[in-house]
Amino acid sequence: MYFSTLLITAALARFGLAQRWYTLQDDYSSSNFFNMFNFQTENDPTGGYVNYVDQGTAQNSGMISVQSSGQVYIGVDHTNTASGRGRNSVRLESKHTYTHALVVLSLAHMPGGICGTWPAFWMFGPQWPASGEIDIIEGVNNANTNSMTGHTTPGCSATYPASAFTGAELSSNCDTAVNNNQGCSTVDPDSRSYGAGFNAQGGGVYAMEWTTYYIQVFFWPAGAAPADAFSDNPEPWTWGEPAFLLQGGCDIDAHFANHQIVFDNTFCGSWAGAAWGGSCAAQYGGSCNAFVQENPGAFADSYWLVNSLKVYSMQGSFKRDVDKGGLEGREAAAEAEAEAAFGYQGPPRNITKEEGAPARRRRHLGEHLRGVKA
């Protein structure tokens, strides 16, 4: 059966699917990028062999810049032998904080995959770990896949079925006091998601959606991101399965709040340094700190090259429904009317309210309605 475009649009609006659920809150454009961050210069909290410098020092030494292409460069000192606290680098923390957000980052290059390095693009709240941490991009040494992790106080676990996301789960317990702070961690098996593989194919796009019900992370290689990912009206419920999903055994709002966005590139420390005894030690010998100190040229490729970074916030009646916990009832009504109007048969059995999957139910209904041809 075929329906007019007008009828489909009206149906989507009736079911709450056509409104602008996300609108742009902050655009970290190249013209104002560094003004939207604080340059953290305190000692590295992870014990890294790194000297975080201020904005003036970073600019004067060529560690940060805006390229003629409009891309933002964030690098490290790759010229001088390190001394004192360690190799010069930068740690950027956003001036704005976020509770619930859709964060979309497009990169042409990332600093991962080099022995001694520990780069990350992540978010965290005050009084860590009371307000949680979300690691969107992270890895150490010569890793070739991305790690995505949640870190919290006790009582938060990722218990949703593995079939709901594409990554390989390493640990489901987000508690920082368990498993040496491994967190609820998932690795993306796609070698294009991190380091050398990511850079070789021209970069890619990461998106993190954080709502009352779940936190999920998506990854697409360069050229493969959905067309709406950077639009004025992104629709993450149409993006398929995420690489990482934190949902089920966690009260998200009790464990995550008021996060800053962070870019950093530290060296060695409690993870990269502890993991040095593998292939990096076999290749270079000695200690992680000694290698980082004495081999500046090894880190010429240790930089972020940012195409764009945008943060979207929930708006309108959708946000009110989520905040009040009324979304599921609204979805049920939409499904009933869609069944009568368009032959909708409901979501697959593995997408149920009992499993706490409002986003997947919403996505399934939206895809069905959008699939009706004009």
Short mmCIF file of C-alpha atoms in Angstrom, two decimals:
data_model
loop_
_atom_site.label_atom_id
_atom_site.label_comp_id
_atom_site.label_asym_id
_atom_site.label_seq_id
_atom_site.Cartn_x
_atom_site.Cartn_y
_atom_site.Cartn_z
CA MET A 1 0.00 0.00 0.00
CA TYR A 2 1.28 3.49 -0.85
CA PHE A 3 0.65 6.73 1.00
CA SER A 4 1.30 10.36 0.16
CA THR A 5 4.30 12.22 1.56
CA LEU A 6 1.86 14.60 3.27
CA LEU A 7 0.14 11.70 5.03
CA ILE A 8 3.46 10.23 6.19
CA THR A 9 4.61 13.61 7.52
CA ALA A 10 1.33 14.08 9.36
CA ALA A 11 1.61 10.59 10.88
CA LEU A 12 5.18 11.21 12.05
CA ALA A 13 4.10 14.48 13.63
CA ARG A 14 1.12 12.79 15.29
CA PHE A 15 3.38 10.15 16.81
CA GLY A 16 5.94 12.69 17.97
CA LEU A 17 8.53 11.48 15.43
CA ALA A 18 8.81 14.53 13.19
CA GLN A 19 9.52 17.18 15.76
CA ARG A 20 13.00 18.47 16.36
CA TRP A 21 14.06 16.31 19.30
CA TYR A 22 17.65 17.51 19.20
CA THR A 23 18.78 21.04 18.46
CA LEU A 24 22.28 22.43 18.32
CA GLN A 25 23.46 23.70 21.69
CA ASP A 26 27.19 24.30 21.15
CA ASP A 27 29.20 24.41 17.94
CA TYR A 28 32.92 24.15 18.69
CA SER A 29 33.79 25.83 15.41
CA SER A 30 37.41 26.43 14.48
CA SER A 31 37.03 30.21 14.82
CA ASN A 32 36.24 29.87 18.52
CA PHE A 33 37.40 26.34 19.35
CA PHE A 34 40.17 27.02 21.86
CA ASN A 35 38.19 29.80 23.57
CA MET A 36 35.57 27.21 24.52
CA PHE A 37 38.08 25.15 26.53
CA ASN A 38 40.18 25.59 29.63
CA PHE A 39 43.81 24.50 29.37
CA GLN A 40 44.44 22.28 32.39
CA THR A 41 48.01 22.57 33.68
CA GLU A 42 47.91 20.57 36.92
CA ASN A 43 49.66 17.26 37.43
CA ASP A 44 48.15 14.44 35.38
CA PRO A 45 45.64 12.61 37.63
CA THR A 46 46.52 9.30 35.92
CA GLY A 47 50.20 9.61 36.85
CA GLY A 48 51.35 10.16 33.28
CA TYR A 49 54.81 11.28 32.20
CA VAL A 50 53.40 14.52 30.81
CA ASN A 51 53.67 18.26 31.29
CA TYR A 52 50.36 19.90 30.43
CA VAL A 53 51.01 23.47 29.29
CA ASP A 54 48.89 26.63 29.07
CA GLN A 55 47.36 28.04 25.91
CA GLY A 56 50.10 30.59 25.25
CA THR A 57 52.87 28.00 25.55
CA ALA A 58 50.96 25.58 23.35
CA GLN A 59 50.41 28.20 20.65
CA ASN A 60 53.97 29.51 20.70
CA SER A 61 55.41 26.01 20.41
CA GLY A 62 53.09 24.95 17.59
CA MET A 63 51.24 22.35 19.64
CA ILE A 64 47.84 23.87 18.82
CA SER A 65 46.63 25.71 15.74
CA VAL A 66 43.78 26.24 13.31
CA GLN A 67 44.80 25.01 9.86
CA SER A 68 44.08 26.90 6.65
CA SER A 69 41.53 24.15 5.93
CA GLY A 70 39.63 25.15 9.07
CA GLN A 71 40.63 21.95 10.88
CA VAL A 72 41.83 22.20 14.49
CA TYR A 73 45.25 20.73 15.31
CA ILE A 74 46.02 19.52 18.87
CA GLY A 75 49.45 17.94 19.18
CA VAL A 76 52.38 17.35 21.53
CA ASP A 77 56.04 18.38 21.66
CA HIS A 78 57.80 16.10 19.18
CA THR A 79 61.06 18.07 18.95
CA ASN A 80 62.67 18.20 22.38
CA THR A 81 63.93 15.67 24.90
CA ALA A 82 61.44 15.68 27.77
CA SER A 83 62.31 16.63 31.33
CA GLY A 84 60.65 17.52 34.63
CA ARG A 85 57.02 16.30 34.74
CA GLY A 86 57.35 14.81 31.26
CA ARG A 87 56.66 15.50 27.58
CA ASN A 88 54.80 18.71 26.83
CA SER A 89 51.18 18.19 25.81
CA VAL A 90 47.75 19.80 26.27
CA ARG A 91 44.64 18.80 28.15
CA LEU A 92 41.51 20.67 27.09
CA GLU A 93 38.40 20.74 29.32
CA SER A 94 35.24 22.40 28.02
CA LYS A 95 34.01 25.52 29.79
CA HIS A 96 30.43 24.35 29.36
CA THR A 97 29.07 21.33 31.21
CA TYR A 98 26.40 18.90 30.04
CA THR A 99 23.80 16.59 31.55
CA HIS A 100 22.16 14.62 28.73
CA ALA A 101 23.52 15.43 25.29
CA LEU A 102 24.25 14.23 21.80
CA VAL A 103 27.95 14.84 21.10
CA VAL A 104 29.13 14.43 17.50
CA LEU A 105 32.86 14.57 16.70
CA SER A 106 34.38 14.35 13.22
CA LEU A 107 38.12 13.71 13.09
CA ALA A 108 40.58 13.57 10.21
CA HIS A 109 43.30 12.16 12.48
CA MET A 110 43.77 10.91 16.04
CA PRO A 111 46.96 10.39 18.09
CA GLY A 112 46.51 6.69 18.97
CA GLY A 113 48.52 3.61 18.10
CA ILE A 114 51.97 4.82 19.21
CA CYS A 115 53.92 3.17 22.01
CA GLY A 116 53.95 5.32 25.14
CA THR A 117 50.78 7.28 24.31
CA TRP A 118 47.42 7.34 26.05
CA PRO A 119 45.07 9.67 24.14
CA ALA A 120 41.40 10.09 25.01
CA PHE A 121 38.29 12.01 24.04
CA TRP A 122 36.00 11.75 27.04
CA MET A 123 33.65 13.41 29.51
CA PHE A 124 33.59 13.57 33.30
CA GLY A 125 31.75 15.33 36.12
CA PRO A 126 32.77 16.96 39.41
CA GLN A 127 33.97 14.98 42.43
CA TRP A 128 35.03 12.00 40.32
CA PRO A 129 33.70 9.32 40.26
CA ALA A 130 30.49 10.59 41.91
CA SER A 131 29.30 12.26 38.69
CA GLY A 132 30.62 9.58 36.36
CA GLU A 133 32.95 9.38 33.38
CA ILE A 134 32.21 8.48 29.75
CA ASP A 135 35.21 7.47 27.62
CA ILE A 136 34.26 7.86 23.95
CA ILE A 137 37.71 7.37 22.38
CA GLU A 138 40.55 5.80 24.35
CA GLY A 139 43.49 3.47 23.92
CA VAL A 140 47.12 2.98 24.91
CA ASN A 141 50.43 2.21 23.25
CA ASN A 142 50.07 0.44 19.88
CA ALA A 143 46.41 -0.56 20.30
CA ASN A 144 44.47 -0.75 17.04
CA THR A 145 40.87 -0.76 18.33
CA ASN A 146 38.91 1.76 20.39
CA SER A 147 37.83 1.28 24.02
CA MET A 148 34.55 2.86 25.19
CA THR A 149 33.89 2.83 28.93
CA GLY A 150 31.71 4.11 31.74
CA HIS A 151 33.16 4.72 35.22
CA THR A 152 30.90 5.31 38.23
CA THR A 153 30.32 4.81 41.93
CA PRO A 154 28.82 1.42 42.96
CA GLY A 155 25.45 0.33 41.63
CA CYS A 156 25.77 0.84 37.88
CA SER A 157 26.18 -1.98 35.36
CA ALA A 158 25.58 -2.49 31.64
CA THR A 159 23.16 -5.42 31.53
CA TYR A 160 21.58 -5.05 28.11
CA PRO A 161 21.97 -8.07 25.74
CA ALA A 162 25.15 -8.12 23.65
CA SER A 163 23.03 -8.34 20.50
CA ALA A 164 22.00 -4.70 21.05
CA PHE A 165 25.47 -3.31 20.24
CA THR A 166 28.32 -4.19 17.88
CA GLY A 167 31.30 -3.98 20.23
CA ALA A 168 32.87 -6.74 22.32
CA GLU A 169 32.11 -6.26 26.01
CA LEU A 170 35.07 -6.65 28.35
CA SER A 171 33.34 -5.80 31.62
CA SER A 172 29.77 -4.88 32.58
CA ASN A 173 30.39 -3.36 36.04
CA CYS A 174 31.02 0.40 35.91
CA ASP A 175 32.13 0.66 39.57
CA THR A 176 35.62 2.21 39.79
CA ALA A 177 36.35 0.09 42.88
CA VAL A 178 35.95 -3.17 40.93
CA ASN A 179 38.46 -4.83 38.56
CA ASN A 180 41.08 -2.13 39.13
CA ASN A 181 38.77 0.55 37.69
CA GLN A 182 38.20 -1.27 34.41
CA GLY A 183 34.68 0.12 34.28
CA CYS A 184 31.88 -1.14 32.03
CA SER A 185 34.05 -1.37 28.96
CA THR A 186 33.48 -2.38 25.36
CA VAL A 187 36.05 -2.64 22.56
CA ASP A 188 35.11 -1.90 18.97
CA PRO A 189 36.50 -4.81 16.91
CA ASP A 190 36.74 -2.56 13.82
CA SER A 191 40.43 -1.74 13.32
CA ARG A 192 39.35 1.48 11.58
CA SER A 193 38.01 2.75 14.91
CA TYR A 194 41.36 3.75 16.42
CA GLY A 195 44.97 4.67 15.77
CA ALA A 196 46.78 3.77 12.57
CA GLY A 197 43.75 2.10 10.99
CA PHE A 198 41.58 5.13 11.73
CA ASN A 199 44.13 7.53 10.26
CA ALA A 200 44.87 5.41 7.19
CA GLN A 201 41.32 5.66 5.93
CA GLY A 202 40.96 9.40 6.50
CA GLY A 203 39.51 9.45 10.00
CA GLY A 204 35.87 9.06 10.96
CA VAL A 205 32.97 10.20 13.12
CA TYR A 206 32.06 9.39 16.72
CA ALA A 207 28.70 10.20 18.29
CA MET A 208 27.70 9.76 21.94
CA GLU A 209 24.05 9.99 22.99
CA TRP A 210 23.29 10.36 26.70
CA THR A 211 19.70 10.30 27.95
CA THR A 212 17.90 9.42 31.16
CA TYR A 213 17.60 5.82 29.97
CA TYR A 214 20.91 4.98 28.31
CA ILE A 215 24.32 6.07 27.06
CA GLN A 216 25.42 4.86 23.64
CA VAL A 217 28.38 5.47 21.33
CA PHE A 218 28.40 5.19 17.54
CA PHE A 219 31.39 5.04 15.17
CA TRP A 220 31.53 5.42 11.40
CA PRO A 221 34.63 5.46 9.18
CA ALA A 222 35.17 8.55 7.04
CA GLY A 223 32.38 8.95 4.52
CA ALA A 224 30.04 6.46 6.21
CA ALA A 225 28.28 8.63 8.82
CA PRO A 226 24.52 9.18 8.43
CA ALA A 227 23.67 12.30 6.46
CA ASP A 228 21.84 13.83 9.42
CA ALA A 229 24.67 13.35 11.94
CA PHE A 230 25.78 16.99 11.57
CA SER A 231 22.45 18.43 10.51
CA ASP A 232 20.25 20.82 12.47
CA ASN A 233 18.00 17.88 13.34
CA PRO A 234 19.99 14.67 13.97
CA GLU A 235 17.96 11.49 14.49
CA PRO A 236 20.13 8.96 16.37
CA TRP A 237 17.26 6.47 16.68
CA THR A 238 17.69 5.83 12.92
CA TRP A 239 21.43 5.13 13.11
CA GLY A 240 21.31 1.38 13.76
CA GLU A 241 23.04 -0.43 16.58
CA PRO A 242 25.69 1.46 18.55
CA ALA A 243 29.20 0.19 19.21
CA PHE A 244 28.72 0.72 22.96
CA LEU A 245 25.56 0.68 25.08
CA LEU A 246 25.19 1.36 28.80
CA GLN A 247 21.64 0.46 29.74
CA GLY A 248 19.69 -1.82 32.03
CA GLY A 249 21.39 -2.10 35.40
CA CYS A 250 22.11 1.57 35.95
CA ASP A 251 20.18 4.62 37.08
CA ILE A 252 21.86 6.93 34.59
CA ASP A 253 20.78 10.17 36.23
CA ALA A 254 22.05 9.02 39.64
CA HIS A 255 25.53 8.28 38.27
CA PHE A 256 26.19 10.80 35.49
CA ALA A 257 25.84 14.61 35.64
CA ASN A 258 27.46 17.95 34.75
CA HIS A 259 30.17 16.66 32.43
CA GLN A 260 32.97 18.56 30.75
CA ILE A 261 34.28 17.42 27.38
CA VAL A 262 37.99 16.56 27.40
CA PHE A 263 40.70 16.12 24.76
CA ASP A 264 44.01 14.90 26.12
CA ASN A 265 47.13 13.02 25.11
CA THR A 266 49.09 11.79 28.09
CA PHE A 267 52.00 9.34 28.19
CA CYS A 268 52.69 6.19 30.19
CA GLY A 269 50.93 6.50 33.55
CA SER A 270 48.65 3.99 35.24
CA TRP A 271 47.48 2.32 32.02
CA ALA A 272 49.97 2.87 29.17
CA GLY A 273 52.90 2.57 31.56
CA ALA A 274 51.51 -0.56 33.20
CA ALA A 275 50.92 -2.12 29.78
CA TRP A 276 54.43 -1.30 28.51
CA GLY A 277 55.72 -4.79 29.27
CA GLY A 278 54.12 -6.24 26.12
CA SER A 279 55.00 -5.61 22.48
CA CYS A 280 56.27 -2.07 23.09
CA ALA A 281 58.89 -3.26 25.58
CA ALA A 282 59.87 -6.04 23.18
CA GLN A 283 60.34 -3.49 20.39
CA TYR A 284 61.97 -0.64 22.30
CA GLY A 285 63.12 -2.10 25.63
CA GLY A 286 63.62 -0.05 28.78
CA SER A 287 60.72 1.73 30.45
CA CYS A 288 57.80 3.68 29.06
CA ASN A 289 58.99 6.93 30.67
CA ALA A 290 62.50 6.55 29.25
CA PHE A 291 61.19 5.94 25.74
CA VAL A 292 58.88 8.97 25.86
CA GLN A 293 61.62 11.14 27.31
CA GLU A 294 64.33 10.28 24.81
CA ASN A 295 62.45 9.86 21.52
CA PRO A 296 60.59 13.06 20.63
CA GLY A 297 60.37 12.18 16.93
CA ALA A 298 58.28 9.11 17.74
CA PHE A 299 55.38 11.41 18.58
CA ALA A 300 55.18 13.58 15.46
CA ASP A 301 52.03 11.65 14.51
CA SER A 302 50.50 11.97 17.97
CA TYR A 303 47.90 14.65 17.26
CA TRP A 304 44.16 15.28 16.94
CA LEU A 305 42.90 16.92 13.75
CA VAL A 306 39.32 17.97 14.36
CA ASN A 307 36.95 18.58 11.46
CA SER A 308 34.04 19.55 13.72
CA LEU A 309 32.58 19.07 17.18
CA LYS A 310 28.92 19.76 17.92
CA VAL A 311 26.79 19.23 21.00
CA TYR A 312 23.02 18.89 20.72
CA SER A 313 20.42 19.04 23.48
CA MET A 314 16.91 17.59 23.78
CA GLN A 315 14.11 20.01 23.17
CA GLY A 316 10.37 20.42 23.40
CA SER A 317 7.85 17.79 24.39
CA PHE A 318 10.27 14.90 23.88
CA LYS A 319 12.51 16.20 26.68
CA ARG A 320 9.49 16.69 28.93
CA ASP A 321 8.31 13.13 28.23
CA VAL A 322 11.73 11.72 29.00
CA ASP A 323 12.12 13.78 32.17
CA LYS A 324 8.70 12.70 33.41
CA GLY A 325 9.18 9.06 32.39
CA GLY A 326 6.16 9.24 30.07
CA LEU A 327 7.84 8.21 26.84
CA GLU A 328 6.84 4.54 26.88
CA GLY A 329 3.11 5.29 27.14
CA ARG A 330 3.42 7.71 24.26
CA GLU A 331 5.24 5.08 22.19
CA ALA A 332 2.59 2.47 22.93
CA ALA A 333 -0.13 4.80 21.63
CA ALA A 334 1.93 5.59 18.54
CA GLU A 335 2.45 1.88 17.84
CA ALA A 336 -1.26 1.15 18.17
CA GLU A 337 -2.21 3.89 15.74
CA ALA A 338 0.57 2.92 13.33
CA GLU A 339 -0.67 -0.67 13.32
CA ALA A 340 -4.15 0.49 12.32
CA ALA A 341 -3.00 3.08 9.77
CA PHE A 342 0.05 1.50 8.17
CA GLY A 343 0.06 -2.18 9.02
CA TYR A 344 2.76 -1.81 11.65
CA GLN A 345 3.27 -5.11 13.48
CA GLY A 346 5.12 -3.78 16.51
CA PRO A 347 8.78 -4.14 17.43
CA PRO A 348 10.62 -7.47 17.31
CA ARG A 349 10.20 -9.58 20.44
CA ASN A 350 13.68 -8.76 21.63
CA ILE A 351 12.73 -5.06 21.83
CA THR A 352 10.45 -4.85 24.85
CA LYS A 353 9.56 -2.30 27.44
CA GLU A 354 10.62 -4.74 30.13
CA GLU A 355 14.16 -4.63 28.76
CA GLY A 356 14.11 -0.86 29.03
CA ALA A 357 14.70 -0.12 25.37
CA PRO A 358 12.73 3.04 24.52
CA ALA A 359 15.33 4.21 22.02
CA ARG A 360 15.26 0.97 20.05
CA ARG A 361 11.45 0.82 20.07
CA ARG A 362 11.30 4.43 18.92
CA ARG A 363 13.85 3.75 16.18
CA HIS A 364 11.99 0.67 14.97
CA LEU A 365 8.69 2.55 14.68
CA GLY A 366 10.35 5.50 12.98
CA GLU A 367 12.08 3.27 10.44
CA HIS A 368 8.79 1.54 9.64
CA LEU A 369 6.97 4.80 9.03
CA ARG A 370 9.79 6.31 7.01
CA GLY A 371 9.94 3.14 4.91
CA VAL A 372 6.44 3.71 3.52
CA LYS A 373 6.97 4.99 -0.03
CA ALA A 374 5.21 8.06 -1.36
#
